[in-house]
Short mmCIF file of C-alpha atoms in Angstrom, two decimals:
data_model
loop_
_atom_site.label_atom_id
_atom_site.label_comp_id
_atom_site.label_asym_id
_atom_site.label_seq_id
_atom_site.Cartn_x
_atom_site.Cartn_y
_atom_site.Cartn_z
CA MET T 130 73.73 -44.74 -74.10
CA LYS T 131 70.80 -46.85 -75.28
CA GLN T 132 70.33 -50.35 -73.89
CA PHE T 133 70.96 -52.89 -76.65
CA THR T 134 70.24 -56.61 -76.45
CA ILE T 135 70.85 -59.66 -78.60
CA LEU T 136 67.19 -59.51 -79.63
CA ASP T 137 67.73 -55.93 -80.81
CA LEU T 138 70.68 -57.17 -82.87
CA LEU T 139 68.47 -59.78 -84.54
CA ASP T 140 65.78 -57.16 -85.20
CA LEU T 141 68.08 -54.61 -86.86
CA ASP T 142 66.53 -53.52 -90.17
CA LEU T 143 69.72 -53.31 -92.24
CA LYS T 144 69.72 -53.25 -96.03
CA ASP T 145 71.98 -54.41 -98.87
CA GLN T 146 75.69 -54.34 -97.94
CA ASN T 147 74.85 -53.85 -94.23
CA ARG T 148 72.60 -56.90 -93.74
CA LEU T 149 73.80 -59.39 -91.13
CA TYR T 150 71.65 -62.43 -92.14
CA LEU T 151 71.39 -63.61 -88.53
CA LYS T 152 69.22 -66.30 -87.00
CA CYS T 153 69.23 -67.96 -83.58
CA LEU T 154 70.24 -71.64 -83.33
CA SER T 155 70.21 -72.07 -79.55
CA GLY T 156 69.92 -70.24 -76.22
CA ARG T 157 66.78 -68.24 -77.05
CA SER T 158 66.12 -67.66 -73.36
CA GLY T 159 69.22 -65.44 -73.31
CA LEU T 160 68.15 -63.07 -76.11
CA GLY T 161 67.62 -60.37 -73.49
CA ARG T 162 71.35 -60.28 -72.67
CA LYS T 163 72.87 -56.84 -73.13
CA ILE T 164 75.68 -55.94 -75.50
CA VAL T 165 77.92 -53.50 -73.62
CA THR T 166 80.78 -52.96 -76.06
CA SER T 167 81.25 -52.67 -79.81
CA ASP T 168 84.40 -54.82 -79.70
CA ILE T 169 84.40 -58.36 -81.12
CA SER T 170 86.50 -61.37 -80.10
CA ARG T 171 87.71 -64.49 -81.89
CA PRO T 172 87.78 -67.02 -78.99
CA GLY T 173 90.18 -69.59 -80.44
CA LEU T 174 92.61 -69.45 -77.50
CA ALA T 175 89.78 -69.41 -74.95
CA LEU T 176 88.44 -72.68 -76.36
CA THR T 177 91.87 -74.28 -75.88
CA GLY T 178 91.71 -73.36 -72.19
CA PHE T 179 93.88 -70.23 -72.18
CA THR T 180 91.58 -67.54 -70.75
CA GLU T 181 93.95 -65.14 -68.97
CA MET T 182 93.39 -62.36 -71.54
CA PHE T 183 89.92 -63.46 -72.59
CA GLU T 184 87.37 -60.65 -73.06
CA GLY T 185 84.12 -62.28 -72.04
CA LYS T 186 81.97 -59.14 -72.39
CA ARG T 187 82.41 -59.06 -76.16
CA VAL T 188 80.37 -60.72 -78.91
CA GLN T 189 82.27 -63.90 -79.81
CA LEU T 190 82.83 -64.69 -83.50
CA LEU T 191 83.49 -68.29 -84.53
CA GLY T 192 84.65 -69.07 -88.05
CA LYS T 193 85.76 -72.26 -89.80
CA SER T 194 88.87 -72.87 -87.68
CA GLU T 195 87.04 -72.42 -84.36
CA ASN T 196 84.27 -74.76 -85.51
CA ALA T 197 86.79 -77.36 -86.63
CA TYR T 198 88.31 -77.24 -83.14
CA LEU T 199 84.87 -77.52 -81.54
CA LYS T 200 84.16 -80.66 -83.56
CA LYS T 201 87.46 -82.11 -82.36
CA LEU T 202 86.63 -81.38 -78.71
CA CYS T 203 83.16 -82.86 -79.01
CA LYS T 204 84.39 -85.92 -80.87
CA GLU T 205 86.94 -86.57 -78.10
CA ASN T 206 84.29 -85.75 -75.47
CA LYS T 207 86.49 -83.00 -74.00
CA LEU T 208 83.78 -80.55 -73.03
CA GLU T 209 85.47 -78.89 -70.02
CA ASN T 210 86.89 -76.01 -72.06
CA ILE T 211 83.49 -75.38 -73.67
CA ARG T 212 81.79 -75.22 -70.26
CA LYS T 213 84.56 -72.93 -68.95
CA PHE T 214 84.09 -70.72 -72.03
CA PHE T 215 80.38 -70.20 -71.28
CA GLU T 216 81.05 -69.48 -67.59
CA TYR T 217 82.20 -66.00 -68.63
CA ASN T 218 78.58 -64.99 -69.26
CA ILE T 219 79.35 -63.83 -72.78
CA PRO T 220 76.54 -61.93 -74.58
CA CYS T 221 76.36 -64.31 -77.57
CA CYS T 222 78.31 -66.33 -80.13
CA VAL T 223 78.01 -65.81 -83.88
CA ILE T 224 78.83 -68.72 -86.20
CA THR T 225 79.80 -67.63 -89.73
CA HIS T 226 79.68 -69.39 -93.16
CA GLY T 227 76.26 -70.88 -92.32
CA ILE T 228 77.95 -73.59 -90.25
CA VAL T 229 75.95 -75.54 -87.68
CA PRO T 230 78.19 -76.19 -84.65
CA PRO T 231 78.29 -79.58 -82.90
CA GLU T 232 75.23 -80.56 -80.90
CA PRO T 233 77.07 -80.73 -77.52
CA PHE T 234 78.18 -77.12 -78.01
CA LEU T 235 74.57 -76.03 -78.70
CA LYS T 236 73.31 -78.03 -75.72
CA ILE T 237 75.78 -76.42 -73.28
CA ALA T 238 74.95 -72.98 -74.70
CA LYS T 239 71.26 -73.63 -74.08
CA GLU T 240 71.95 -74.74 -70.50
CA CYS T 241 73.90 -71.52 -69.94
CA ASN T 242 71.22 -69.35 -71.63
CA CYS T 243 73.78 -68.08 -74.12
CA PRO T 244 72.36 -67.29 -77.59
CA ILE T 245 74.13 -68.96 -80.51
CA LEU T 246 73.54 -67.02 -83.73
CA GLN T 247 74.33 -68.10 -87.25
CA THR T 248 75.05 -66.04 -90.37
CA THR T 249 75.54 -67.21 -93.93
CA LEU T 250 78.21 -64.56 -94.43
CA SER T 251 81.91 -65.31 -94.23
CA SER T 252 83.87 -64.03 -91.22
CA ALA T 253 85.61 -61.42 -93.40
CA ASP T 254 82.26 -60.09 -94.68
CA PHE T 255 80.38 -60.29 -91.41
CA MET T 256 82.87 -58.61 -89.07
CA PRO T 257 82.95 -55.12 -90.69
CA ARG T 258 79.15 -55.16 -91.02
CA LEU T 259 78.73 -55.97 -87.33
CA VAL T 260 81.32 -53.35 -86.36
CA ARG T 261 79.47 -50.67 -88.37
CA ALA T 262 76.13 -51.64 -86.81
CA MET T 263 77.48 -51.62 -83.26
CA LEU T 264 79.46 -48.39 -83.71
CA GLU T 265 76.22 -46.68 -84.71
CA MET T 266 74.44 -48.38 -81.83
CA PHE T 267 76.94 -47.08 -79.26
CA SER T 268 77.35 -43.62 -80.81
CA PRO T 269 75.87 -40.72 -78.80
CA GLN T 270 72.50 -39.56 -80.11
CA VAL T 271 70.17 -36.61 -79.65
CA ILE T 272 66.73 -35.75 -81.06
CA ILE T 273 66.32 -32.15 -82.23
CA HIS T 274 63.12 -30.37 -83.23
CA GLY T 275 63.85 -29.08 -86.73
CA VAL T 276 63.99 -29.96 -90.41
CA LEU T 277 66.92 -31.60 -92.18
CA VAL T 278 67.28 -31.04 -95.92
CA GLU T 279 70.00 -31.57 -98.50
CA VAL T 280 70.74 -28.32 -100.34
CA SER T 281 73.26 -28.43 -103.19
CA GLY T 282 74.81 -31.57 -101.69
CA LEU T 283 75.11 -30.10 -98.18
CA GLY T 284 73.13 -31.30 -95.15
CA VAL T 285 71.34 -28.24 -93.76
CA LEU T 286 69.54 -28.37 -90.39
CA LEU T 287 66.76 -25.77 -90.10
CA LEU T 288 66.02 -24.63 -86.55
CA GLY T 289 63.65 -22.04 -85.10
CA ASP T 290 60.60 -21.50 -82.96
CA SER T 291 57.35 -23.25 -83.82
CA GLY T 292 55.50 -21.40 -86.57
CA VAL T 293 58.51 -19.51 -87.90
CA GLY T 294 58.28 -21.33 -91.24
CA LYS T 295 60.81 -24.17 -91.14
CA SER T 296 58.59 -26.70 -92.94
CA GLU T 297 57.35 -24.14 -95.48
CA THR T 298 60.94 -23.15 -96.25
CA ALA T 299 61.92 -26.80 -96.65
CA LEU T 300 58.93 -27.36 -98.95
CA ALA T 301 60.06 -24.45 -101.14
CA LEU T 302 63.59 -25.91 -101.27
CA ILE T 303 62.20 -29.31 -102.30
CA GLU T 304 60.14 -27.63 -105.03
CA LYS T 305 63.41 -26.07 -106.28
CA GLY T 306 64.99 -29.54 -106.62
CA HIS T 307 66.58 -30.14 -103.22
CA LYS T 308 65.87 -33.11 -100.91
CA LEU T 309 64.09 -33.80 -97.63
CA ILE T 310 65.64 -36.07 -95.04
CA VAL T 311 63.25 -35.51 -92.13
CA ASP T 312 60.72 -32.96 -90.91
CA ASP T 313 60.02 -32.11 -87.25
CA SER T 314 61.99 -34.77 -85.32
CA VAL T 315 65.64 -35.18 -86.36
CA GLU T 316 67.70 -37.94 -84.76
CA ILE T 317 71.38 -36.99 -84.90
CA THR T 318 74.14 -39.51 -84.25
CA CYS T 319 77.80 -38.63 -83.71
CA SER T 320 80.21 -41.19 -85.16
CA ASN T 321 84.02 -41.19 -85.18
CA GLY T 322 83.91 -38.28 -82.73
CA ASN T 323 83.15 -35.59 -85.31
CA ILE T 324 80.64 -36.80 -87.92
CA LEU T 325 77.00 -35.88 -87.32
CA MET T 326 74.48 -37.98 -89.23
CA GLY T 327 70.81 -37.02 -89.23
CA LYS T 328 67.76 -39.15 -89.97
CA SER T 329 64.16 -39.58 -88.89
CA SER T 330 63.70 -40.52 -85.24
CA THR T 331 60.84 -42.87 -86.20
CA GLU T 332 60.17 -44.73 -89.43
CA ILE T 333 56.55 -43.57 -89.55
CA LEU T 334 57.67 -39.94 -90.01
CA ASN T 335 59.87 -40.75 -93.02
CA HIS T 336 59.27 -38.44 -95.98
CA HIS T 337 56.22 -36.76 -94.43
CA MET T 338 55.79 -33.06 -93.68
CA GLU T 339 53.25 -31.06 -91.69
CA ILE T 340 52.22 -27.84 -93.45
CA ARG T 341 49.87 -25.55 -91.52
CA GLY T 342 46.64 -25.14 -93.45
CA LEU T 343 47.42 -28.16 -95.63
CA GLY T 344 48.01 -30.96 -93.13
CA ILE T 345 50.34 -33.96 -93.49
CA ILE T 346 51.77 -34.51 -96.96
CA ASN T 347 53.90 -37.32 -98.38
CA ILE T 348 56.90 -35.76 -100.15
CA LYS T 349 57.84 -39.01 -101.87
CA GLU T 350 54.42 -39.42 -103.46
CA ILE T 351 54.10 -35.77 -104.49
CA PHE T 352 57.61 -34.97 -105.71
CA GLY T 353 59.00 -38.44 -106.40
CA ILE T 354 61.88 -40.55 -105.14
CA ARG T 355 64.47 -37.92 -106.13
CA ALA T 356 63.08 -35.49 -103.52
CA ILE T 357 63.96 -37.63 -100.49
CA MET T 358 66.95 -39.15 -98.69
CA LYS T 359 67.11 -41.53 -95.75
CA SER T 360 70.00 -39.84 -93.93
CA LYS T 361 72.52 -37.05 -94.41
CA ARG T 362 75.54 -35.59 -92.67
CA VAL T 363 74.73 -32.31 -90.85
CA GLN T 364 77.16 -29.70 -92.20
CA LEU T 365 75.33 -26.39 -91.73
CA VAL T 366 72.77 -25.11 -89.23
CA VAL T 367 70.35 -22.33 -90.21
CA LYS T 368 68.31 -20.74 -87.44
CA LEU T 369 65.19 -18.96 -88.65
CA GLU T 370 63.76 -16.25 -86.40
CA GLU T 371 61.20 -13.48 -86.62
CA TRP T 372 62.76 -10.17 -87.70
CA ASN T 373 63.77 -8.07 -84.70
CA SER T 374 64.47 -4.48 -85.71
CA SER T 375 66.41 -3.85 -82.49
CA LYS T 376 68.85 -6.72 -83.13
CA ASN T 377 72.09 -6.27 -85.07
CA TYR T 378 72.27 -9.13 -87.58
CA ASP T 379 75.55 -10.30 -89.12
CA ARG T 380 76.36 -8.32 -92.28
CA ILE T 381 79.99 -9.29 -92.91
CA GLY T 382 79.97 -13.09 -92.48
CA LYS T 383 81.14 -14.09 -88.99
CA ASP T 384 82.15 -17.70 -88.46
CA GLU T 385 79.67 -18.62 -85.73
CA LYS T 386 79.38 -22.23 -84.50
CA TYR T 387 76.56 -24.37 -83.09
CA GLU T 388 77.39 -27.32 -80.84
CA ILE T 389 75.70 -30.69 -81.31
CA LEU T 390 77.00 -33.65 -79.27
CA GLY T 391 80.33 -31.88 -78.80
CA VAL T 392 80.77 -31.16 -82.52
CA HIS T 393 80.81 -27.54 -83.69
CA VAL T 394 78.86 -26.87 -86.90
CA PRO T 395 78.69 -23.53 -88.78
CA ILE T 396 75.46 -21.67 -88.01
CA LEU T 397 73.66 -18.76 -89.66
CA GLU T 398 70.86 -16.74 -88.09
CA ILE T 399 68.43 -15.65 -90.80
CA PRO T 400 65.69 -13.17 -89.90
CA VAL T 401 62.31 -13.86 -91.46
CA LYS T 402 59.98 -11.10 -92.64
CA PRO T 403 57.66 -10.53 -95.61
CA GLY T 404 59.51 -9.97 -98.85
CA ARG T 405 62.64 -11.96 -97.96
CA ASN T 406 63.24 -15.00 -100.17
CA ILE T 407 64.41 -17.37 -97.43
CA PRO T 408 64.82 -20.50 -99.65
CA THR T 409 67.10 -18.60 -102.05
CA ILE T 410 69.12 -17.21 -99.12
CA ILE T 411 69.57 -20.76 -97.77
CA GLU T 412 70.60 -22.02 -101.21
CA THR T 413 73.21 -19.27 -101.39
CA ALA T 414 74.36 -20.02 -97.84
CA ALA T 415 74.86 -23.69 -98.72
CA LEU T 416 76.87 -22.82 -101.83
CA ASN T 417 78.92 -20.31 -99.85
CA GLU T 418 79.65 -22.97 -97.20
CA ARG T 419 80.82 -25.33 -99.93
CA LEU T 420 83.15 -22.60 -101.18
CA LYS T 421 84.55 -22.19 -97.66
CA ARG T 422 85.20 -25.92 -97.44
CA SER T 423 87.15 -25.74 -100.71
CA GLY T 424 89.31 -22.92 -99.32
CA HIS T 425 87.46 -19.83 -100.61
CA ASN T 426 86.10 -17.59 -97.85
CA SER T 427 84.29 -14.71 -99.54
CA SER T 428 83.79 -12.57 -96.41
CA GLY T 429 87.33 -13.28 -95.20
CA GLU T 430 88.84 -12.32 -98.53
CA PHE T 431 86.68 -9.17 -98.62
CA ASN T 432 87.88 -8.16 -95.15
CA LYS T 433 91.53 -8.73 -96.16
CA ASN T 434 91.06 -6.58 -99.26
CA ILE T 435 89.48 -3.79 -97.18
CA ILE T 436 92.42 -3.89 -94.74
CA LYS T 437 94.92 -3.78 -97.62
CA TRP T 438 93.06 -0.84 -99.18
CA LEU T 439 93.02 1.06 -95.87
CA GLU T 440 96.71 0.38 -95.33
CA HIS T 441 97.43 1.57 -98.86
CA GLU T 442 95.37 4.75 -98.35
CA ASN T 443 97.12 5.47 -95.04
CA ALA T 444 100.53 5.02 -96.66
CA ARG T 445 99.51 7.23 -99.58
CA THR T 446 98.23 9.97 -97.24
CA LYS T 447 101.43 9.93 -95.20
CA TYR T 448 103.54 10.06 -98.37
CA MET T 449 101.65 13.06 -99.69
CA GLU T 450 101.88 14.83 -96.32
CA ASN T 451 105.66 14.26 -96.11
CA ARG T 452 106.19 15.38 -99.70
CA PHE T 453 104.38 18.70 -99.51
CA ASN T 454 105.18 19.73 -95.94
#
C-alpha cells in the first residue's frame, strides 16, 4: 500500500465532479500526517465528551451542526472536550460549506499539529467524493509493461516481449478508429475487489507512443482527441509472441485466464508472423469477447453442436446395424 499524507490529499489533481476544493486553515506543520484508512467519521459525539467508540484514526468531517456546537463550546469557554478530541492524534479535520470554525478551535489544532482543512462543498457532496478518492488511494496497484487500448468499447491490454510489435499493433488499431489509453507503462488499480482500471503510471507519458524507427509521437496531436482516453477497465488480455512452429496454439477457443491483482481476466495468445493481420485479429477478439459477455459463446456453441452431431451419427449407425443384422 502506498503511503498517503494530508499533503497528498491537498495535491490530488481531481477534475469536475471529483474535485474536493480543499485548502488548509490551520495546523500546516501536521500536513505530513498519514491517512491509514478510507473510512470517515462525523465526530459530533466525541466533541460532547463521549469518546468510548471514537475512531481517531479516521479523517474527521465537520458540517454545520458540529460547527454550531463548536461555537457554543468556545463561547462558553468550555475547551476541555476540544483538547481531548485532538489528543487522539487524528489525521485531519475537514470543515464543509466553506465555514471558518471558531478561533480557539483553530488555535488548539495548531498547537496539536493537526491540519484543519476547509471545503466549499456541502457535507453531502464532499463525503462521496472523498470516499471515491481514498478508495482509489488504498486500492492495490501494479505497473505492467504493455499497451492498453480501447477496442470496440472493450479495454484490451497488449502484452509481449520487447520488440514483438505491441506499439505498432496499437498504432494500427488507433488508425482504424480505436483509442489509446497508455503505451509502455500501464498502472492497474483493483477496486471493489474485481474491477481493474488501467491508466498511465506517469502524466508525462499520457497519449505518447514510442515507435521504433519513428521515435516518440503524440497520438492526441496526430489523430485528435477522439483517439485517446485517460483510463479504461481492463477486460481482455492479448499476449503477442513470435510464431513458434513447434507450439500448439489454441484453435477451438479455450477460456484461458490471466491473473492481475487476484482478478482473472480472459487472455488470448496470438502468434505474430509476416502475413498475419494482428490488428484485425484483435478487433475480432474484442467483438467475440463482447458476444461472450452477452451470453453468446461461439466456440462453446460450436463444440456443443459437434457433440450433438456425433451423438446423432452414433445413434444412426447403431440403428442401421440393428435393423439389418
